[in-house]
Coordinates of C-alpha atoms in Angstrom, one line a residue:
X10 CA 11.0 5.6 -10.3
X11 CA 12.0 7.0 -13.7
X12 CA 13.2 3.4 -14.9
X13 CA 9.6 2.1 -13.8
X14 CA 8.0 4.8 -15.7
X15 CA 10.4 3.7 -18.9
X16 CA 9.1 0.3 -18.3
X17 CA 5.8 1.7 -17.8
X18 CA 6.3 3.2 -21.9
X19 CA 8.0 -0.2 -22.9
X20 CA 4.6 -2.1 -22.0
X21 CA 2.6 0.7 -24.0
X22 CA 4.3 0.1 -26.7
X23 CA 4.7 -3.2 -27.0
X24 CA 2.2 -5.2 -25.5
X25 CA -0.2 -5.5 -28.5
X26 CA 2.4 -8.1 -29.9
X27 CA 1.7 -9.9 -27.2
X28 CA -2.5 -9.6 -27.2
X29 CA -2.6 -6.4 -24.5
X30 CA -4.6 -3.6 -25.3
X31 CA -1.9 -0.4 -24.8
X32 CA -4.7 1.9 -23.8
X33 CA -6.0 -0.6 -20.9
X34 CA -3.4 -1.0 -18.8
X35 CA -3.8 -1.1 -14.9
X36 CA -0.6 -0.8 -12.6
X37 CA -0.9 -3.3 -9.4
X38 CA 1.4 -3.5 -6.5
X39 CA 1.8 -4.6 -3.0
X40 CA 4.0 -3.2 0.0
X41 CA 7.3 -1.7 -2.3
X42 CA 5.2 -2.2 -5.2
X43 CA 2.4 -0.6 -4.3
X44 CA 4.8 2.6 -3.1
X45 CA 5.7 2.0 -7.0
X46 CA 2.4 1.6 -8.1
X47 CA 1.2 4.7 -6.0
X48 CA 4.4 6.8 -7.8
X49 CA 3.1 6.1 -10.8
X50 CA -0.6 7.1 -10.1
X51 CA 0.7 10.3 -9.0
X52 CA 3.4 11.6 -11.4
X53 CA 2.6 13.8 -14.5
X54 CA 4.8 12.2 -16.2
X55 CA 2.6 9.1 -16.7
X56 CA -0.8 11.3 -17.6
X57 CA -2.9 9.1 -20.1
X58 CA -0.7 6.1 -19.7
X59 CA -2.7 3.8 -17.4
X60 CA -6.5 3.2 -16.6
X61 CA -6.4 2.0 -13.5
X62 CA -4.4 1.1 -10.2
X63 CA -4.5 -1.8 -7.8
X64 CA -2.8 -0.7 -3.9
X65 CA -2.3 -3.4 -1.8
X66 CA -0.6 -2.2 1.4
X67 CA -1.0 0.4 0.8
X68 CA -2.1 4.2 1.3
X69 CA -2.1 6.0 4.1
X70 CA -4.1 9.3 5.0
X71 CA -1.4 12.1 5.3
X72 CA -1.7 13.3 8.7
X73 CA -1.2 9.3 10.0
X74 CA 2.0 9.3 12.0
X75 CA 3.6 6.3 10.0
X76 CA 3.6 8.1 6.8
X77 CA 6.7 9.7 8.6
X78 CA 8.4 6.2 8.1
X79 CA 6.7 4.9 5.2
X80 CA 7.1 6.2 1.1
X81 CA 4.9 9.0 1.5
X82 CA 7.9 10.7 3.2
X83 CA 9.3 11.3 0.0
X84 CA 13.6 12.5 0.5
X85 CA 14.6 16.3 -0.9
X86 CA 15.9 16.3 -4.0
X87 CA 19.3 18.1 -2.1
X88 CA 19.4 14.8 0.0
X89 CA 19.1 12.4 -3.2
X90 CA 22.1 14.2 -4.7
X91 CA 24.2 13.9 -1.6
X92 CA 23.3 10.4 -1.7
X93 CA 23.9 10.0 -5.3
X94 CA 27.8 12.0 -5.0
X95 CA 28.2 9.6 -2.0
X96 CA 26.8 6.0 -3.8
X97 CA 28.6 6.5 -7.0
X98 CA 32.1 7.0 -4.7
X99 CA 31.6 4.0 -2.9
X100 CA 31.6 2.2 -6.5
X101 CA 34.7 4.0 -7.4
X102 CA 32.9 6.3 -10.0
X103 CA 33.2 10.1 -10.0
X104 CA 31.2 11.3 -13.0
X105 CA 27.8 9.8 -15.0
X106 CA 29.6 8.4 -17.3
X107 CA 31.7 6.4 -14.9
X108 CA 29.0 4.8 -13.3
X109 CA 27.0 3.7 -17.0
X110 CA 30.2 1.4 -17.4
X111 CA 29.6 -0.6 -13.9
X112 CA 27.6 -3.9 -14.2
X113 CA 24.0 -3.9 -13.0
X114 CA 25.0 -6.0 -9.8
X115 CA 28.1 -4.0 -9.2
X116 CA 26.0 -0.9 -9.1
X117 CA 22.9 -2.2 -7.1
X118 CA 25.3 -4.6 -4.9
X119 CA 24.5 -2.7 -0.8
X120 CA 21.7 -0.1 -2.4
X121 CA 19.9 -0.8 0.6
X122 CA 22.1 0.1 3.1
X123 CA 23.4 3.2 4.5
X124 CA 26.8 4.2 3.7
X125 CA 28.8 7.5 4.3
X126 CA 27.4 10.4 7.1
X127 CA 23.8 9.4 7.1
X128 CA 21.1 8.0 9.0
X129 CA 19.0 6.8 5.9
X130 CA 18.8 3.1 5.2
X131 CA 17.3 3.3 2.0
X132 CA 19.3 4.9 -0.9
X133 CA 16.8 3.9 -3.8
X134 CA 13.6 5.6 -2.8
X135 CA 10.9 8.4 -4.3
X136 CA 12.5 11.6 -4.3
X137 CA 10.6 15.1 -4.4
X138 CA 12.0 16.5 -7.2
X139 CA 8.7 18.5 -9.0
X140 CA 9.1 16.4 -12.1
X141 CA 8.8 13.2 -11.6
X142 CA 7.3 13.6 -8.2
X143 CA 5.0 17.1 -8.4
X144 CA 4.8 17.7 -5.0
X145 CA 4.2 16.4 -1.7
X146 CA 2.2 13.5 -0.8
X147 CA -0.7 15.6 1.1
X148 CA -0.5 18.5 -1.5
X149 CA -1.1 16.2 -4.3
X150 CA -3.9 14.3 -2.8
X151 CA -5.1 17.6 -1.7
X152 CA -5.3 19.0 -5.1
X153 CA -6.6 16.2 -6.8
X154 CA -2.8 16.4 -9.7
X155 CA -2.9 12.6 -9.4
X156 CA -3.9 10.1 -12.4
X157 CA -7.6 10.3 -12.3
X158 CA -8.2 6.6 -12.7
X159 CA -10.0 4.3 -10.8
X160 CA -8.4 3.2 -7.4
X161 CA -8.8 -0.2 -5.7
X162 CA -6.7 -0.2 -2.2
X163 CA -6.7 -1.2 1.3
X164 CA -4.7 -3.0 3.7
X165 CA -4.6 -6.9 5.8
X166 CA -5.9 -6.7 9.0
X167 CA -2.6 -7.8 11.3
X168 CA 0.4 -5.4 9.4
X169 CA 1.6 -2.4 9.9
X170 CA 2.4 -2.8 13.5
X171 CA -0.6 -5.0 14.6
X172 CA 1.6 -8.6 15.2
X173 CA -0.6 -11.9 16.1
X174 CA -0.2 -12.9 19.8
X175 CA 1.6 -9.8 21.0
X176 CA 2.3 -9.6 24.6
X177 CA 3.7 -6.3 25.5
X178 CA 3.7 -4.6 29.4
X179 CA 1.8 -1.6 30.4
X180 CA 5.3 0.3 30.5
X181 CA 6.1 -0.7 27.0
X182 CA 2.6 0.3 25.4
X183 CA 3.3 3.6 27.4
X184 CA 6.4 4.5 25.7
X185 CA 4.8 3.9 22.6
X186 CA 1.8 6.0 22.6
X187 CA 4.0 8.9 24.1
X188 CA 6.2 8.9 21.4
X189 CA 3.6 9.2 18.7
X190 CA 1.1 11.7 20.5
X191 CA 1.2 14.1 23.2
X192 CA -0.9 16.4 25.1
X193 CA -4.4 15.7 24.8
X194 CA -4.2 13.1 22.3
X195 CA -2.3 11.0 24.8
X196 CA -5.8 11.2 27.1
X197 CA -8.1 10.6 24.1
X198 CA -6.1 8.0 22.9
X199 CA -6.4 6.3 26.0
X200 CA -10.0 6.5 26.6
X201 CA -10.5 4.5 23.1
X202 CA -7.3 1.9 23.5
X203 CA -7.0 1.4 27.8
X204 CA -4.1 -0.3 29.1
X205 CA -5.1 -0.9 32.8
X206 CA -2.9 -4.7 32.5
X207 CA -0.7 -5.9 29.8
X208 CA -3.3 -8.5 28.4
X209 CA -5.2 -5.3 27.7
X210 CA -2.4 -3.3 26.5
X211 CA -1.3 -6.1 23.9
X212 CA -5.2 -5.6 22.7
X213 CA -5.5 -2.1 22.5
X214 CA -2.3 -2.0 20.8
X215 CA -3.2 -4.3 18.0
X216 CA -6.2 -2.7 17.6
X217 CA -5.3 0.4 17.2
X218 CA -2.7 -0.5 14.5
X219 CA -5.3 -2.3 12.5
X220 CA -8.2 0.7 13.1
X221 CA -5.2 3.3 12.1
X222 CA -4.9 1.4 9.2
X223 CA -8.1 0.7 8.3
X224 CA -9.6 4.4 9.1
X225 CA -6.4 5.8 7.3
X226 CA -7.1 3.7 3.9
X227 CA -10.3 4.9 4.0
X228 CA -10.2 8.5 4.8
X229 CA -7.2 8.7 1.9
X230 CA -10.5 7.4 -0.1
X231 CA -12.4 10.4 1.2
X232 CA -9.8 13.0 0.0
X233 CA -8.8 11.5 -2.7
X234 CA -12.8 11.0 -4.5
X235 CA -13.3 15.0 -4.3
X236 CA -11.0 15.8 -7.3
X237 CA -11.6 12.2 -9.0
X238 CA -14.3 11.3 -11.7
X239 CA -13.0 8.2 -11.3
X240 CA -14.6 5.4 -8.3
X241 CA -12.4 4.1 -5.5
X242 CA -12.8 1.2 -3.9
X243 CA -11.2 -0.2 -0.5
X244 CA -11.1 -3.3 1.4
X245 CA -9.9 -4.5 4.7
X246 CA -8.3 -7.9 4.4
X247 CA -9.1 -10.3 7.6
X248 CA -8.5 -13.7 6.6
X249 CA -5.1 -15.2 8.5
X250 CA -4.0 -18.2 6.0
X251 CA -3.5 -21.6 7.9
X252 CA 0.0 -22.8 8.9
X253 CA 1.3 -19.4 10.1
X254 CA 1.2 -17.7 13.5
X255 CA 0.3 -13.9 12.4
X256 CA -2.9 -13.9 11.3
X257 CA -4.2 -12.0 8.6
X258 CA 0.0 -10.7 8.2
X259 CA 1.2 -8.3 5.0
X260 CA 0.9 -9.9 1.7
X261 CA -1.4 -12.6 3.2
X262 CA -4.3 -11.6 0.3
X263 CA -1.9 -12.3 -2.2
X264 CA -2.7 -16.2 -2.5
X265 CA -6.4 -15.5 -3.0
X266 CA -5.9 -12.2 -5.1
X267 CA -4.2 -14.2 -8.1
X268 CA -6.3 -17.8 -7.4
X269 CA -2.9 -19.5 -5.9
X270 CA -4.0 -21.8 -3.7
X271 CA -2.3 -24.7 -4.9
X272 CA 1.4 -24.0 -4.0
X273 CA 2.8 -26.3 -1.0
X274 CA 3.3 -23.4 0.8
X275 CA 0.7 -22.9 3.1
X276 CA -1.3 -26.4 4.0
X277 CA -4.6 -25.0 2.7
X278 CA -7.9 -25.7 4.4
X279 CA -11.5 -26.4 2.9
X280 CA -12.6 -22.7 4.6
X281 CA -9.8 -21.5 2.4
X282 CA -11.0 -22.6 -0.9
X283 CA -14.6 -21.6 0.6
X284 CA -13.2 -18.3 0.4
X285 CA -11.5 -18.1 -2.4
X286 CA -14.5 -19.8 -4.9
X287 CA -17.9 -20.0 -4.4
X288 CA -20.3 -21.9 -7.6
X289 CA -17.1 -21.8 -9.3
X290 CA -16.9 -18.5 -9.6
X291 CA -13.4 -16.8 -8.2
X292 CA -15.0 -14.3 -5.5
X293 CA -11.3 -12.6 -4.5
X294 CA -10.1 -12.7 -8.0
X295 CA -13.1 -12.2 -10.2
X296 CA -13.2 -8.8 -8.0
X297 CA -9.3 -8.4 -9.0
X298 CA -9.9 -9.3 -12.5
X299 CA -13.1 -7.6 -13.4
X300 CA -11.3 -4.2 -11.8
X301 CA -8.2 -4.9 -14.3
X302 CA -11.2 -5.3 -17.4
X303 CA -13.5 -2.0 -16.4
X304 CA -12.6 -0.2 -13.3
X305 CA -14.7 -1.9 -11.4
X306 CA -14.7 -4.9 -9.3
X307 CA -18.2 -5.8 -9.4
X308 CA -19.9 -8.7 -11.7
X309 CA -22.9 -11.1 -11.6
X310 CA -23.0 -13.2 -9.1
X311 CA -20.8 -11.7 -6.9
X312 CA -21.1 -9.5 -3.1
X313 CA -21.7 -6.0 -4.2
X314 CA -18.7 -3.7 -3.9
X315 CA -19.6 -0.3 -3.2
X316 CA -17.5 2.5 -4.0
X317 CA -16.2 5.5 -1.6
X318 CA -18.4 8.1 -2.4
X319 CA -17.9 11.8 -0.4
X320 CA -21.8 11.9 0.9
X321 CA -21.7 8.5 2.3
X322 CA -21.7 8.8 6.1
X323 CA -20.7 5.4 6.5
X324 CA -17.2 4.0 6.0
X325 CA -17.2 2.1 2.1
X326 CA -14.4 -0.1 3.7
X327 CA -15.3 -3.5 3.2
X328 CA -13.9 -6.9 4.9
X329 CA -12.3 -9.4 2.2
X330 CA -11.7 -12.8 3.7
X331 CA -14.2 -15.1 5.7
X332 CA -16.7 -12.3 6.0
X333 CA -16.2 -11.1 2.7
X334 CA -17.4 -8.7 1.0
X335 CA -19.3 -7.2 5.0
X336 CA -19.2 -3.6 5.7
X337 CA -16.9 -2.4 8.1
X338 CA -20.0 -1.0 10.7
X339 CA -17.1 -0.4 14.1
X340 CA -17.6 3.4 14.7

C-alpha cells in the first residue's frame, strides 16, 4: 500500500512531462486493483492527491458477509508484524537492512502463499495500522475520513459467487445459507431465495449473489454520499461477452470500459459492438472517459447517468451492457 501511495506521488510529480495535469488525477482499479484503488481513496495520507476514483469489483456495504473474506477485512497491525518476522526468515534475512539487499524476485518469489503457523494465504495485503489505513472499513465510511472525490463503482452481474450454469442440490444450497445466517435470517432468507428442488436452488443461489452484490454496491453508495460533497455513481454490469460460458463473469466490463474490442480474444459479435458504440460515439467508454475529465460520466448524446443521491427512494444502480444505461427497478 505505501509503495502505491509512493507511486501515487511519483505520477504527481512527474506527469506534466508527459502532458498530465498533476492536479487531475483519477485512480482506477478492478478486483486487486480496485482493493488498491479503494486504499488509496481512504487513507490520509493521499488527501489532495487525486480527483477522482474508478471501482470496478468493487465495494461492498460493511455489514455484507463477504467483506469477512474480501479486502475490507483489513489484518492487525500485530498480525502483519508476525508475518513480516516470519517472511523476512524464510528469505534468510533477520533485520531491515538484510532484506533491502535481496532482489525484487527473491523477495516477492511465494508472497502469496502461507508459510510458518498461519492460516492466512495472503501475506501482502492492507493492514490496519491508523496511518496509512485510519481505521476500519465501516468506521471510515461511517464517518465520512475518506477522500471526498467523486466515486464511480459497481460490480458484473455473474461474480462474486454467482457462477453461469450452476447446478447445485437442495442439501448443498442448505449448508450454504446456514453458514452465512442463522436464526431468523435463515427463514427470511428463504422466503426471498426458495429451494424446494435443485433447479430452484441453483436459481436462488445465483441470484442472491448477484442481488447481494448489487444491493451492497449500492447501499455502500448510500453511506458513503452523507459525508461526500462529491457525486457517486454505480452501475451493474450485465453483458456476458461471446465465446465464454459465465456470463457477465469478473472483469468481463473491462473490454468495453477501455474500447478493446478488437483483440482475438473473445470472437466479438455485432450486438457487441452495438454496445460498445452507438453514432460513433463510445457509450461505455465516453462514460469512463468523461468521469476521468470532470467527475462525471455524463456527456451529450449519451443515456443519462444519475448519481446516488441520499433522498432518492429508488436504487441509482444502473445496468451497463445490452440494457445499458436502465435503472435497476427489482425491489
Amino acid at each position: 500500500m505505501l509503495d502505491q501511495f509512493e507511486a501515487l506521488k511519483w505520477i504527481r510529480a512527474n506527469i506534466a512531462d508527459f502532458g498530465g495535469d498533476p492536479e487531475r488525477i483519477t485512480v482506477m482499479g478492478q478486483s486487486a486493483g480496485s482493493a488498491a484503488t479503494h486504499d488509496i481513496l481512504n487513507s490520509p495520507l493521499t488527501k489532495g492527491m487525486i480527483k477522482g476514483a474508478i471501482v470496478e469489483s468493487g465495494v461492498r456495504y460493511p455489514h455484507d458477509p463477504l467483506c469477512s473474506s474480501l479486502d475490507e477485512n483489513h489484518h492487525t497491525l500485530e498480525f502483519a508484524l508476525n508475518q513480516a518476522v516470519k517472511y523476512l526468515a524464510s528469505k534468510n534475512a533477520s533485520t531491515i537492512a538484510a532484506a533491502r539487499q535481496l532482489s525484487y524476485e527473491t523477495f516477492v518469489e511465494n508472497s502469496q502463499f502461507s508459510f510458518g503457523n498461519t492460516s492466512s494465504s495472503w501475506v501482502f495485503t492492507a493492514t490496519l495500522d491508523y496511518y496509512a489505513m485510519p481505521d476500519t472499513y465501516y468506521n471510515t465510511l461511517l464517518k465520512g475520513d475518506a477522500n471526498d472525490v467523486p466515486v464511480l463503482t459497481g460490480i458484473t452481474r455473474d461474480e462474486s459467487g454467482a457462477t453461469y450454469g450452476l447446478n447445485i442440490t437442495v442439501q448443498e444450497y442448505l449448508a450454504d445459507l446456514n453458514e452465512t445466517y442463522s436464526g431468523q435470517l435463515v427463514d427470511e432468507f428463504l422466503a426471498l431465495y426458495p429451494a424446494a428442488n435443485s433447479s430452484q436452488a441453483s436459481l436462488s443461489e445465483n441470484l442472491q449473489f448477484t442481488e447481494r452484490s448489487m444491493v451492497g454496491t449500492w447501499l455502500w453508495a448510500r453511506m458513503w454520499r452523507p459525508n461526500a460533497s462529491s457525486p457517486v455513481f454505480t452501475y451493474l454490469w450485465d453483458h456476458a461477452p461471446p465465446g465464454k460460458d459465465q456470463g457477465a463473469y469478473h472483469e468481463s466490463e473491462i473490454n468495453d470500459v477501455l474500447n478493446n474490442l478488437y483483440g482475438p480474444d473473445s470472437p466479438w459479435t455485432g450486438e457487441d459492438y452495438r454496445i460498445a458504440a452507438t453514432m460513433n460515439t463510445y457509450w461505455i467508454n465516453t462514460y469512463w472517459i468523461n468521469f476521468i475529465k470532470s467527475g462525471n460520466p455524463n456527456g451529450a448524446a449519451l443515456v443519462h447517468w444519475p448519481e446516488v443521491t441520499i433522498r432518492r427512494s429508488r436504487s441509482s444502480l444502473v445496468t451497463c451492457g445490452a440494457r445499458c444505461l436502465s435503472q435497476v427497478k427489482r425491489k
